XYZ file of C-alpha atoms in Angstrom:
734
model
C 144.020 -39.081 98.134
C 142.144 -36.237 99.968
C 139.487 -34.001 98.104
C 141.551 -31.270 96.119
C 138.922 -28.763 96.801
C 139.498 -28.567 100.425
C 136.736 -27.027 102.400
C 138.508 -25.585 105.139
C 138.231 -21.596 105.161
C 139.369 -20.824 108.800
C 143.489 -20.950 108.017
C 142.748 -18.548 105.076
C 141.571 -15.994 107.608
C 144.070 -16.028 110.095
C 146.542 -13.847 108.138
C 144.180 -10.767 108.117
C 142.524 -11.860 111.086
C 145.636 -11.113 113.290
C 147.548 -8.957 111.103
C 144.809 -5.954 110.513
C 144.259 -5.283 114.160
C 147.796 -4.777 114.558
C 147.668 -2.248 111.567
C 145.635 0.117 113.256
C 147.757 -0.066 116.420
C 150.944 0.702 114.499
C 152.479 4.242 114.118
C 152.286 5.607 110.685
C 155.261 4.206 108.626
C 157.781 6.130 107.347
C 159.455 3.806 104.870
C 155.925 3.824 102.608
C 156.822 0.420 101.390
C 153.768 -0.002 99.462
C 154.618 2.848 97.255
C 156.063 2.660 93.427
C 159.374 1.226 93.462
C 162.201 2.583 91.305
C 163.525 -0.837 90.710
C 167.021 0.856 89.210
C 167.366 1.927 92.179
C 166.802 -1.009 94.259
C 170.087 -2.608 95.758
C 170.883 -5.802 94.663
C 171.790 -8.314 97.542
C 172.929 -11.205 95.520
C 176.374 -9.785 94.845
C 178.165 -8.613 98.377
C 179.410 -5.273 96.586
C 176.631 -2.741 97.215
C 175.059 -2.075 94.033
C 172.017 -1.267 91.850
C 170.901 -3.067 88.914
C 171.678 0.093 86.956
C 175.453 -0.106 88.479
C 176.158 -3.639 87.638
C 177.638 -4.423 84.510
C 176.569 -7.788 84.620
C 172.935 -8.809 83.482
C 170.353 -8.475 86.689
C 166.688 -8.152 86.801
C 164.809 -6.842 90.208
C 161.073 -7.396 90.933
C 160.046 -4.945 93.925
C 156.915 -3.393 95.130
C 153.876 -3.149 92.971
C 155.462 -5.124 90.092
C 156.434 -8.084 92.222
C 152.520 -7.585 93.496
C 151.264 -8.072 90.183
C 153.949 -10.925 88.929
C 153.508 -13.180 92.586
C 152.254 -16.799 91.319
C 151.939 -19.944 93.060
C 155.338 -20.931 91.729
C 158.965 -19.270 91.357
C 159.485 -19.808 87.848
C 155.887 -18.382 86.959
C 156.680 -14.985 88.927
C 159.796 -14.158 87.277
C 158.533 -15.699 83.725
C 157.626 -12.045 82.027
C 161.157 -10.867 82.724
C 163.172 -10.805 79.269
C 165.598 -13.898 78.692
C 163.478 -15.798 81.674
C 160.770 -18.462 81.051
C 159.514 -20.955 83.574
C 159.422 -25.350 83.369
C 156.155 -26.519 84.151
C 154.619 -29.901 85.736
C 151.378 -28.627 86.373
C 150.714 -25.588 88.962
C 152.982 -26.797 91.636
C 155.846 -27.217 89.788
C 157.679 -24.119 87.827
C 161.433 -23.716 87.821
C 163.089 -20.218 86.445
C 164.589 -20.978 82.837
C 167.482 -18.406 82.153
C 168.110 -17.982 78.207
C 167.349 -21.389 77.776
C 169.160 -22.850 80.903
C 167.341 -24.921 83.836
C 167.397 -27.649 86.385
C 171.013 -28.086 87.432
C 172.372 -24.712 85.689
C 169.818 -22.518 87.308
C 170.546 -21.933 91.077
C 167.580 -21.131 93.451
C 168.447 -19.018 96.280
C 166.969 -17.802 99.732
C 168.942 -14.718 100.452
C 172.368 -16.200 99.216
C 172.012 -19.414 100.275
C 170.647 -22.470 98.115
C 167.105 -23.911 98.433
C 168.444 -27.125 99.967
C 165.756 -29.171 97.888
C 165.569 -31.948 95.159
C 163.867 -29.466 92.412
C 166.907 -30.228 90.298
C 166.547 -34.333 90.598
C 163.421 -34.541 88.774
C 161.420 -32.030 86.487
C 158.460 -32.749 88.654
C 160.053 -32.057 91.802
C 158.940 -28.250 93.388
C 160.960 -25.674 94.664
C 160.694 -24.957 98.379
C 160.402 -21.086 98.512
C 157.149 -19.393 98.324
C 157.444 -16.106 96.224
C 154.640 -14.648 97.917
C 156.569 -14.075 101.022
C 159.296 -12.366 99.166
C 160.111 -8.959 99.415
C 162.474 -8.642 96.571
C 163.322 -11.165 93.593
C 166.816 -10.778 91.934
C 167.426 -12.906 88.653
C 171.284 -12.957 87.611
C 171.643 -13.696 83.775
C 174.414 -15.126 82.472
C 176.953 -17.559 84.676
C 176.643 -16.339 88.171
C 179.532 -19.476 89.426
C 181.690 -16.658 90.355
C 179.531 -15.898 93.172
C 177.762 -19.078 93.560
C 179.339 -22.196 92.195
C 178.935 -24.760 89.939
C 174.988 -24.703 89.950
C 174.394 -21.333 88.669
C 176.916 -21.860 85.247
C 173.153 -20.572 83.569
C 172.237 -18.030 86.117
C 170.537 -17.636 89.462
C 167.401 -16.475 91.476
C 167.814 -15.042 94.462
C 164.570 -14.449 96.657
C 165.020 -11.931 99.781
C 162.659 -12.711 102.314
C 164.116 -11.041 105.365
C 163.688 -13.525 107.598
C 166.844 -12.854 109.533
C 166.488 -9.234 110.271
C 169.916 -7.481 109.595
C 168.389 -3.908 110.622
C 166.009 -2.160 112.784
C 162.420 -1.167 111.660
C 161.498 2.308 110.843
C 158.539 1.875 113.014
C 158.024 -0.485 116.112
C 155.623 -2.713 113.735
C 155.315 -2.926 110.328
C 154.042 -5.269 107.617
C 151.602 -6.704 105.367
C 148.678 -9.059 104.539
C 146.659 -10.441 101.845
C 143.466 -12.284 101.053
C 142.985 -13.399 97.423
C 140.704 -15.695 95.542
C 140.391 -17.089 92.263
C 138.241 -18.874 89.946
C 140.203 -20.819 87.042
C 140.892 -23.064 90.237
C 138.886 -22.293 93.326
C 141.953 -20.639 94.731
C 141.931 -19.219 98.277
C 145.048 -17.999 99.530
C 145.853 -15.721 102.759
C 149.338 -14.248 103.878
C 150.776 -12.236 106.257
C 154.229 -10.841 107.273
C 154.985 -8.647 110.399
C 158.402 -6.971 111.259
C 158.654 -5.407 114.862
C 161.627 -3.913 116.857
C 161.542 -4.113 120.928
C 161.263 -0.930 123.096
C 165.143 -1.095 123.554
C 165.656 -0.711 119.568
C 167.843 -3.953 119.397
C 165.755 -6.672 118.931
C 164.356 -7.207 115.607
C 161.657 -9.633 115.368
C 160.122 -11.151 112.439
C 157.149 -13.569 111.521
C 155.075 -14.586 108.182
C 152.820 -17.299 107.132
C 151.185 -18.479 103.770
C 148.522 -20.647 103.540
C 146.689 -21.790 100.099
C 144.793 -24.466 98.803
C 143.255 -24.701 94.829
C 141.264 -27.330 93.199
C 141.580 -28.766 89.552
C 142.208 -25.700 87.289
C 140.325 -25.100 84.222
C 141.374 -25.286 80.640
C 139.830 -24.244 77.341
C 139.292 -27.936 75.690
C 140.654 -31.428 76.599
C 143.821 -32.122 78.320
C 145.517 -34.229 75.662
C 146.435 -32.276 72.394
C 144.716 -32.799 69.390
C 148.223 -33.878 67.623
C 148.743 -36.356 70.702
C 145.052 -37.844 70.242
C 145.459 -38.326 66.822
C 148.945 -40.197 67.063
C 147.171 -42.828 69.590
C 143.972 -42.759 67.274
C 141.905 -41.681 70.492
C 138.515 -39.786 70.445
C 138.367 -37.988 73.917
C 135.235 -38.193 75.849
C 133.354 -34.998 75.938
C 132.675 -35.215 79.654
C 136.241 -34.897 80.084
C 136.543 -31.283 78.653
C 137.374 -28.108 80.377
C 138.983 -29.475 83.467
C 142.597 -30.495 83.912
C 142.432 -33.588 86.684
C 144.928 -33.828 89.528
C 146.035 -30.526 89.246
C 145.439 -29.255 92.818
C 147.819 -27.363 95.014
C 147.896 -26.915 98.649
C 150.737 -25.014 100.413
C 151.494 -24.050 103.891
C 154.830 -22.115 104.844
C 155.921 -19.474 107.858
C 158.776 -18.389 109.626
C 159.749 -16.826 112.658
C 163.239 -14.944 113.067
C 164.947 -13.207 115.903
C 168.156 -10.543 115.350
C 170.021 -8.429 117.976
C 171.057 -5.405 115.868
C 173.878 -3.038 117.030
C 175.771 -0.481 115.728
C 178.266 -1.898 113.987
C 176.284 -5.234 113.215
C 173.911 -8.068 113.902
C 173.322 -11.582 114.540
C 170.365 -13.365 114.065
C 168.038 -16.712 113.679
C 165.063 -18.105 112.196
C 163.429 -21.066 111.436
C 161.138 -22.134 108.756
C 158.556 -24.421 107.444
C 157.336 -25.155 103.955
C 154.900 -27.767 103.294
C 152.886 -28.560 100.240
C 151.149 -31.071 98.349
C 150.292 -30.997 94.570
C 148.847 -33.505 92.190
C 150.919 -34.284 89.245
C 148.294 -34.029 86.252
C 148.780 -36.370 83.066
C 150.290 -38.952 85.552
C 148.230 -41.953 86.393
C 150.301 -45.034 87.829
C 148.872 -48.379 86.885
C 148.519 -51.079 89.690
C 150.580 -53.738 87.615
C 153.766 -53.206 86.070
C 156.732 -54.738 85.406
C 160.653 -54.307 86.247
C 161.788 -53.463 82.459
C 159.887 -50.344 83.025
C 156.901 -50.872 80.720
C 153.480 -51.094 81.969
C 151.872 -54.522 81.347
C 148.342 -54.768 82.766
C 147.166 -58.258 82.883
C 143.636 -57.425 81.068
C 144.532 -54.265 79.519
C 142.410 -52.388 82.186
C 144.760 -51.768 85.023
C 142.856 -49.723 87.431
C 144.980 -46.407 87.525
C 145.894 -44.132 90.374
C 146.250 -40.394 90.485
C 149.799 -39.679 91.433
C 150.545 -36.659 93.880
C 153.608 -35.428 95.824
C 153.970 -34.241 99.304
C 156.935 -32.118 100.007
C 158.318 -31.315 104.081
C 161.163 -28.779 104.430
C 162.241 -27.460 107.736
C 165.204 -25.018 107.455
C 167.288 -23.561 110.306
C 169.453 -20.398 109.883
C 172.124 -18.502 111.229
C 173.446 -15.403 109.819
C 175.500 -12.260 111.464
C 177.360 -9.765 110.437
C 180.154 -6.954 111.302
C 180.773 -3.457 109.788
C 184.569 -1.831 110.083
C 186.817 -4.739 111.130
C 190.299 -3.703 110.209
C 191.034 -4.277 106.631
C 187.467 -5.225 106.249
C 184.427 -2.933 105.273
C 182.084 -5.689 106.346
C 181.957 -9.364 107.447
C 178.944 -11.202 106.843
C 178.372 -15.047 107.985
C 175.320 -17.223 106.843
C 174.526 -20.675 107.664
C 171.469 -22.692 106.469
C 170.574 -26.133 107.979
C 167.396 -27.792 105.448
C 165.983 -30.834 106.628
C 163.759 -32.195 103.534
C 161.536 -34.864 102.579
C 159.563 -35.700 99.771
C 157.041 -38.094 99.381
C 155.219 -39.326 95.991
C 152.095 -41.253 96.393
C 150.233 -43.540 93.828
C 146.473 -42.943 94.930
C 146.604 -43.116 98.648
C 149.984 -45.764 98.478
C 153.658 -44.636 99.140
C 155.632 -44.973 95.918
C 158.925 -43.239 96.499
C 160.314 -41.143 99.035
C 162.873 -38.555 98.784
C 165.013 -37.630 101.747
C 167.602 -34.445 101.587
C 169.883 -33.119 104.715
C 171.823 -29.935 103.497
C 173.836 -27.434 105.539
C 175.398 -24.879 103.520
C 177.504 -21.724 105.049
C 178.998 -18.492 103.536
C 181.330 -15.988 104.193
C 181.805 -12.835 102.583
C 184.384 -10.261 103.591
C 184.236 -6.926 101.720
C 187.814 -5.426 101.763
C 188.730 -1.945 101.872
C 190.131 0.060 98.876
C 193.038 -1.427 97.956
C 195.366 0.295 94.931
C 191.637 1.943 93.432
C 189.881 -1.393 93.773
C 186.878 -2.618 95.937
C 186.568 -5.864 96.249
C 185.542 -8.739 98.442
C 187.055 -12.607 99.476
C 184.321 -14.980 99.830
C 184.362 -18.889 100.807
C 181.612 -20.989 100.259
C 181.070 -24.819 101.714
C 178.257 -27.087 101.679
C 177.378 -31.044 101.906
C 174.041 -32.787 100.928
C 173.263 -36.273 102.177
C 170.603 -37.369 99.520
C 168.465 -40.748 99.497
C 165.681 -42.405 97.611
C 163.754 -45.166 98.641
C 161.212 -46.971 96.592
C 160.966 -49.229 93.579
C 161.209 -46.216 91.141
C 164.030 -44.660 92.953
C 166.290 -44.175 90.190
C 169.127 -42.470 91.641
C 171.228 -44.175 94.203
C 171.796 -42.683 97.900
C 174.844 -39.931 97.578
C 176.748 -37.837 99.301
C 178.127 -34.291 98.478
C 180.739 -32.026 99.270
C 181.492 -28.731 97.843
C 183.920 -26.040 98.910
C 184.748 -22.888 96.723
C 186.821 -19.668 97.195
C 186.462 -16.662 95.476
C 187.324 -12.996 94.966
C 185.761 -10.426 92.969
C 186.374 -6.594 92.679
C 185.690 -3.265 90.597
C 187.583 -0.163 89.893
C 186.414 2.903 88.254
C 188.291 4.671 85.178
C 186.775 7.755 84.633
C 183.920 6.587 82.422
C 184.903 2.822 82.486
C 183.833 0.456 85.284
C 185.828 -2.748 85.338
C 184.522 -5.876 87.001
C 186.762 -8.598 87.487
C 186.417 -11.723 89.401
C 187.728 -15.474 89.835
C 186.703 -18.689 91.720
C 187.970 -22.128 92.132
C 185.565 -25.167 93.439
C 186.128 -28.427 94.798
C 183.409 -30.931 94.298
C 183.081 -34.387 95.822
C 180.489 -36.955 95.370
C 180.540 -40.265 97.014
C 177.483 -42.974 96.342
C 176.741 -46.794 97.219
C 176.380 -46.897 93.255
C 177.779 -50.282 93.451
C 174.547 -51.771 94.636
C 173.564 -51.056 91.792
C 176.347 -51.452 89.259
C 179.495 -53.537 90.727
C 181.617 -51.648 87.793
C 180.835 -48.335 88.749
C 182.941 -45.914 90.718
C 181.887 -45.193 94.242
C 183.739 -41.469 94.431
C 184.558 -38.936 91.890
C 186.137 -35.487 92.673
C 186.098 -32.407 90.322
C 187.726 -29.358 90.411
C 186.068 -26.294 88.712
C 188.002 -22.894 87.684
C 185.765 -20.022 86.835
C 187.130 -16.575 85.480
C 184.737 -13.242 84.634
C 185.305 -9.706 83.144
C 182.908 -7.247 82.444
C 183.413 -3.393 81.236
C 180.754 -0.879 81.829
C 181.313 2.243 79.567
C 178.716 5.404 80.703
C 179.457 7.113 77.056
C 177.116 10.048 78.507
C 174.727 10.397 81.425
C 171.804 8.429 79.276
C 173.863 6.194 77.102
C 175.942 3.098 78.341
C 177.681 0.146 76.855
C 178.537 -3.300 78.694
C 180.461 -5.876 77.473
C 181.203 -9.259 79.182
C 183.449 -12.130 79.249
C 183.145 -15.404 81.368
C 184.783 -18.910 81.577
C 182.213 -20.818 83.828
C 182.739 -24.702 84.828
C 180.581 -26.995 86.189
C 180.908 -30.700 87.618
C 178.388 -33.070 86.846
C 175.739 -33.779 89.599
C 174.610 -37.075 91.097
C 171.963 -37.287 88.703
C 173.980 -37.370 85.679
C 176.414 -39.527 87.042
C 174.441 -42.246 88.633
C 170.851 -42.749 87.296
C 169.742 -46.072 86.343
C 166.344 -46.978 86.340
C 162.652 -45.994 85.910
C 161.972 -42.248 85.824
C 158.331 -42.057 86.037
C 158.008 -38.205 85.643
C 159.549 -38.355 82.116
C 158.245 -41.890 81.503
C 161.423 -42.822 80.377
C 164.373 -45.452 81.463
C 167.432 -42.813 82.703
C 171.019 -43.822 82.567
C 173.813 -42.226 83.753
C 177.072 -41.897 82.963
C 180.179 -42.168 85.752
C 183.071 -41.056 83.537
C 181.321 -37.346 82.883
C 183.747 -34.650 83.012
C 183.313 -31.101 84.275
C 181.645 -29.180 81.165
C 183.039 -25.627 80.462
C 180.975 -22.514 79.101
C 182.863 -19.520 77.443
C 180.305 -16.628 76.981
C 180.316 -13.233 75.445
C 177.513 -10.758 75.841
C 176.877 -7.143 74.626
C 174.522 -4.818 75.957
C 173.471 -1.446 75.215
C 171.330 0.800 77.676
C 169.582 4.265 76.567
C 167.414 6.621 78.963
C 165.719 9.466 78.353
C 163.637 11.485 80.404
C 160.538 9.540 79.102
C 162.217 6.076 77.552
C 164.228 3.605 78.938
C 165.863 1.016 76.428
C 167.930 -2.051 76.950
C 169.515 -4.677 74.563
C 171.749 -7.610 75.005
C 173.132 -10.624 72.658
C 175.215 -13.190 73.558
C 176.638 -16.211 72.924
C 177.830 -19.099 74.746
C 180.063 -21.853 73.673
C 179.963 -25.190 75.682
C 182.821 -27.816 75.847
C 181.851 -31.243 77.268
C 177.879 -30.115 77.461
C 175.933 -32.738 79.633
C 172.432 -33.525 78.186
C 169.962 -36.205 77.898
C 169.695 -37.499 74.881
C 167.089 -40.448 73.679
C 168.765 -43.142 72.153
C 168.697 -45.218 68.663
C 168.399 -48.990 68.616
C 171.530 -50.480 66.447
C 169.629 -53.386 66.011
C 166.712 -51.754 64.233
C 168.288 -48.400 62.657
C 165.977 -45.725 62.865
C 164.119 -46.501 66.203
C 163.999 -45.464 69.693
C 165.753 -47.785 71.960
C 163.626 -49.096 74.548
C 163.129 -51.170 77.751
C 159.944 -53.168 77.172
C 157.820 -50.071 75.850
C 159.473 -47.656 77.709
C 162.123 -45.313 75.983
C 166.256 -45.370 77.318
C 167.634 -42.066 78.039
C 171.276 -41.671 78.521
C 173.594 -38.472 80.249
C 176.146 -37.976 77.632
C 178.425 -34.975 76.820
C 179.199 -33.169 73.614
C 179.947 -29.662 72.504
C 177.251 -26.965 72.140
C 176.555 -23.598 71.312
C 173.722 -20.864 72.431
C 173.044 -17.440 71.222
C 170.556 -15.126 71.747
C 168.893 -11.859 71.884
C 166.696 -9.938 74.531
C 165.253 -6.352 74.332
C 162.878 -4.088 76.657
C 161.768 -0.704 76.655
C 159.662 1.432 78.901
C 157.822 4.303 77.550
C 156.273 7.236 79.529
C 153.411 8.181 77.084
C 151.690 10.811 78.819
C 151.435 12.379 82.146
C 148.195 14.416 82.454
C 144.747 15.151 83.701
C 143.748 11.733 82.156
C 146.398 10.162 84.417
C 150.104 8.810 83.887
C 150.104 6.431 80.895
C 153.201 4.293 80.629
C 154.013 0.981 77.798
C 156.478 -1.439 78.483
C 157.253 -4.056 75.550
C 160.032 -6.507 75.678
C 161.060 -9.722 73.523
C 163.608 -12.638 73.660
C 164.724 -15.423 71.235
C 167.132 -18.368 72.244
C 168.800 -21.162 70.202
C 170.395 -24.107 71.726
C 172.447 -26.607 69.331
C 174.941 -29.518 69.807
C 177.832 -28.826 67.506
C 178.700 -32.464 66.600
C 177.510 -34.459 63.461
C 176.231 -37.900 62.976
C 175.755 -40.621 65.521
C 178.290 -42.443 67.592
C 178.047 -46.123 69.256
C 177.526 -46.603 72.786
C 177.059 -50.088 74.986
C 175.396 -49.558 78.111
C 173.795 -51.394 80.853
C 170.367 -50.814 82.956
C 170.011 -53.021 85.884
C 166.646 -53.550 87.713
C 167.211 -55.652 90.815
C 169.245 -58.792 90.090
C 168.706 -58.223 86.323
C 171.079 -56.737 84.055
C 170.030 -55.484 80.646
C 172.843 -54.523 77.858
C 172.296 -52.537 75.020
C 174.064 -51.307 72.057
C 172.804 -47.718 70.952
C 173.321 -44.882 68.858
C 173.626 -41.328 70.048
C 172.933 -38.530 67.870
C 175.906 -35.943 68.032
C 174.142 -32.705 66.393
C 171.227 -30.919 66.159
C 168.725 -28.663 68.001
C 168.693 -29.616 72.182
C 165.410 -30.305 73.373
C 162.576 -28.061 75.020
C 164.498 -24.930 74.241
C 162.210 -21.678 75.177
C 160.297 -20.308 71.906
C 160.755 -16.721 70.953
C 158.271 -13.935 72.260
C 157.138 -10.933 71.955
C 155.156 -8.976 74.756
C 153.683 -5.727 75.777
C 152.226 -3.904 78.334
C 149.979 -0.940 78.837
C 149.652 0.710 82.270
C 147.742 3.627 83.651
C 147.804 5.344 87.368
C 145.462 8.098 88.314
C 145.006 9.116 91.705
C 143.967 5.668 93.749
C 143.724 3.855 90.856
C 145.985 1.751 88.424
C 145.310 -0.576 86.245
C 147.351 -2.598 83.344
C 146.692 -4.767 80.019
C 149.270 -7.000 78.867
C 150.024 -9.618 76.119
C 152.620 -11.663 75.269
C 153.057 -13.785 71.929
C 155.030 -17.293 72.081
C 156.440 -17.878 69.010
C 155.815 -21.618 67.371
C 158.776 -23.511 68.607
C 159.845 -25.804 65.295
C 163.682 -25.809 66.278
C 163.293 -28.955 67.651
C 165.520 -31.846 68.682
C 165.353 -35.495 67.134
C 162.092 -37.146 68.536
C 160.358 -34.199 69.744
C 157.460 -32.637 68.583
C 156.771 -28.884 67.328
C 155.108 -26.847 69.843
C 152.321 -24.357 67.945
C 152.664 -20.644 69.146
C 149.961 -18.970 71.631
C 149.176 -15.530 73.111
C 148.373 -15.003 76.528
C 146.504 -11.734 77.525
C 146.188 -10.161 80.993
C 145.097 -7.561 82.990
C 145.060 -5.864 86.337
C 143.017 -3.277 88.496
C 143.718 -1.826 91.882
C 142.150 0.726 93.859
C 144.615 1.883 96.823
C 143.722 4.013 99.888
C 146.036 5.433 102.498
C 144.435 5.749 105.607
C 144.884 8.901 108.575
C 146.698 6.497 110.640
C 149.302 6.087 108.051
C 148.237 2.538 107.118
C 147.037 1.604 103.372
C 144.278 -0.762 101.939
C 144.533 -2.011 98.297
C 141.804 -4.239 96.534
C 142.534 -5.795 93.378
C 141.403 -7.663 90.196
C 143.548 -9.511 88.021
C 142.844 -11.422 85.162
C 144.802 -14.362 83.162
C 144.572 -15.825 79.738
C 141.636 -14.007 78.856
C 141.143 -15.232 75.345
C 140.898 -18.614 77.135
C 143.469 -19.801 74.524
C 144.855 -23.202 74.631
C 148.564 -22.593 75.589
C 151.027 -25.623 75.771
C 154.514 -24.518 77.296
C 157.165 -26.132 75.000
C 159.296 -25.883 77.840
C 157.109 -29.055 79.496
C 157.564 -32.741 79.583
C 153.631 -32.613 79.777
C 153.056 -30.084 76.860
C 150.702 -32.988 75.292
C 149.205 -34.018 78.405
C 148.315 -30.719 80.598
C 147.718 -27.336 78.667
C 147.952 -23.968 80.973
C 145.051 -22.686 82.710
C 142.273 -21.163 80.916
C 140.732 -17.687 81.550
C 140.814 -16.848 84.827
C 140.143 -14.022 87.520
C 141.819 -13.508 91.031
C 140.564 -10.834 93.405
C 141.587 -9.450 96.832
C 142.389 -7.139 99.398
C 146.278 -6.018 100.624
C 146.770 -4.198 103.745
C 150.189 -2.317 104.694
C 151.018 -0.862 107.927
């Protein structure tokens, strides 16, 4: 495998070298896009009905402007992880998927401007999301079921990344954009990016280009990679030479896009092509050269050589988008289509292990109709297909083909101080597979029907105080992984077995939210409860022949996808306070907190008989399934705060987030100690006489150099979060 500390520096300078001369040639921008952004006034693009986060009755968070600049990280999950109710999964710095109110994986849809990302990040916890947050202009988080808009995979919420790669409007100036160079100490980070948007002289052709290059080495940690509890359980004493660095935690990423649109008075038509290429190490996972088909590593002499595991991901995406305004009974029509070609190769040292190929096509038509009987609304049709195949000894999911079709309507109407939002959607999901190659008795096709209903009410009691109430009935069809997995899942070090008899799961949610604002205070509080029927979850099994012990295949635990009723409930709150605005500067304080619990409603155990297939061998097991208790890897409660200051060209902030100890754990899951992460930011901004701008920044993370292990991570005992780090650089706006 190549040295993770890549020496090449030329690509890092390309963005600034190209962009900065253009910045001086550009006319002064009138949109002042680098100015502070009022997030309450930013239009939410995830819904076809125009509105801001303040207007919507459904809970939505938006990151844009300076707040997005301060939050951007190498993974999408880490970028949004400081929003109330939102945390991140973690499988090293290359992998971080958003977790919304305790839901993750196949329950949280990740989108690029309204269309799915087209990757396989839901197949396994070590698979990265193929969206680069540094190139985003806006990120929206829909909390609560978003199935009404985006179907089965959004039952727990959705994250929509706006990148503007297909321009929909002319630019305010002939040429505008931004560029950034940054470096970091904790992992020797070097990142360069640029974004350019331009309108041709005729005023109807609009061009877009963006590019990013990032490379990091292994990152520094406060102590040892393995936790003290893990070392004690294994009876091991760590080597002092291993302290302070997490091996195999490097990341290298390249991303870029070109887009072109024709924009007229009543609409637009545009295309874009993009690529996302990344290679990252998987810390805590070394593949032993000798292993058997039963899932246990069995070196002949006890000293088999281990090779680091890394993943190389390559995605090519082509998009077509168009829109028309004022077409007969419709205020607007919007059509989106994306074709995604995805390849993902897992390396064991320099040897190819398993290859994942995924081809996805998705189309979406949204039609906003004229006001009818007092209702503003939109019809929508969404269609997608997916062709997935995994090749290799450790391909635990068979080749599958998926077809999804959805039809929906959503509408809103105002009755004095009351705003009502209603919606309905019907989806049909079909999954075809050649699973009979692994298990002759398995069904090769499953069809599912999912029905979703939603009602929300927003009551503006006065100009400063409003209350929101929401009810949802959402359904999710099982994924191919949940139905047909059967084999060794290296990322989780388990044998994973699907159940082709799984049915749709149904979530019934109720939420109450309160928002109050004055001239100097904004306060929001929300409480929610979600009751699931036939909740799909992965559970460890107990051996029936040896009660009280885990069922294993060789020495590897066997996990089964199964169903049971479950309950999630939680609260979140956020307050923004203007402390002072005087000669010393503008001082503001933001505080937030959230807590969530996830539990199975059943009691006791039930028996199960299952089969695990390895080539020509079939293993039969009698097992016990735990039907109650806490669900695993539920995000811990936390509370955080951030003090910000701005005066003239300067702005700064100091923040801290306290993650509580998580001891409400599932069977066979260990508690995770609490920790506190402290960060700080400093920036100096200068507007040039030509109307452009420069910004120099310095960011500090984990300033207390505390050992932090995310409870949501499968690697919590093998890979802590990075230690103390500084990042610094320069941004240019033009």
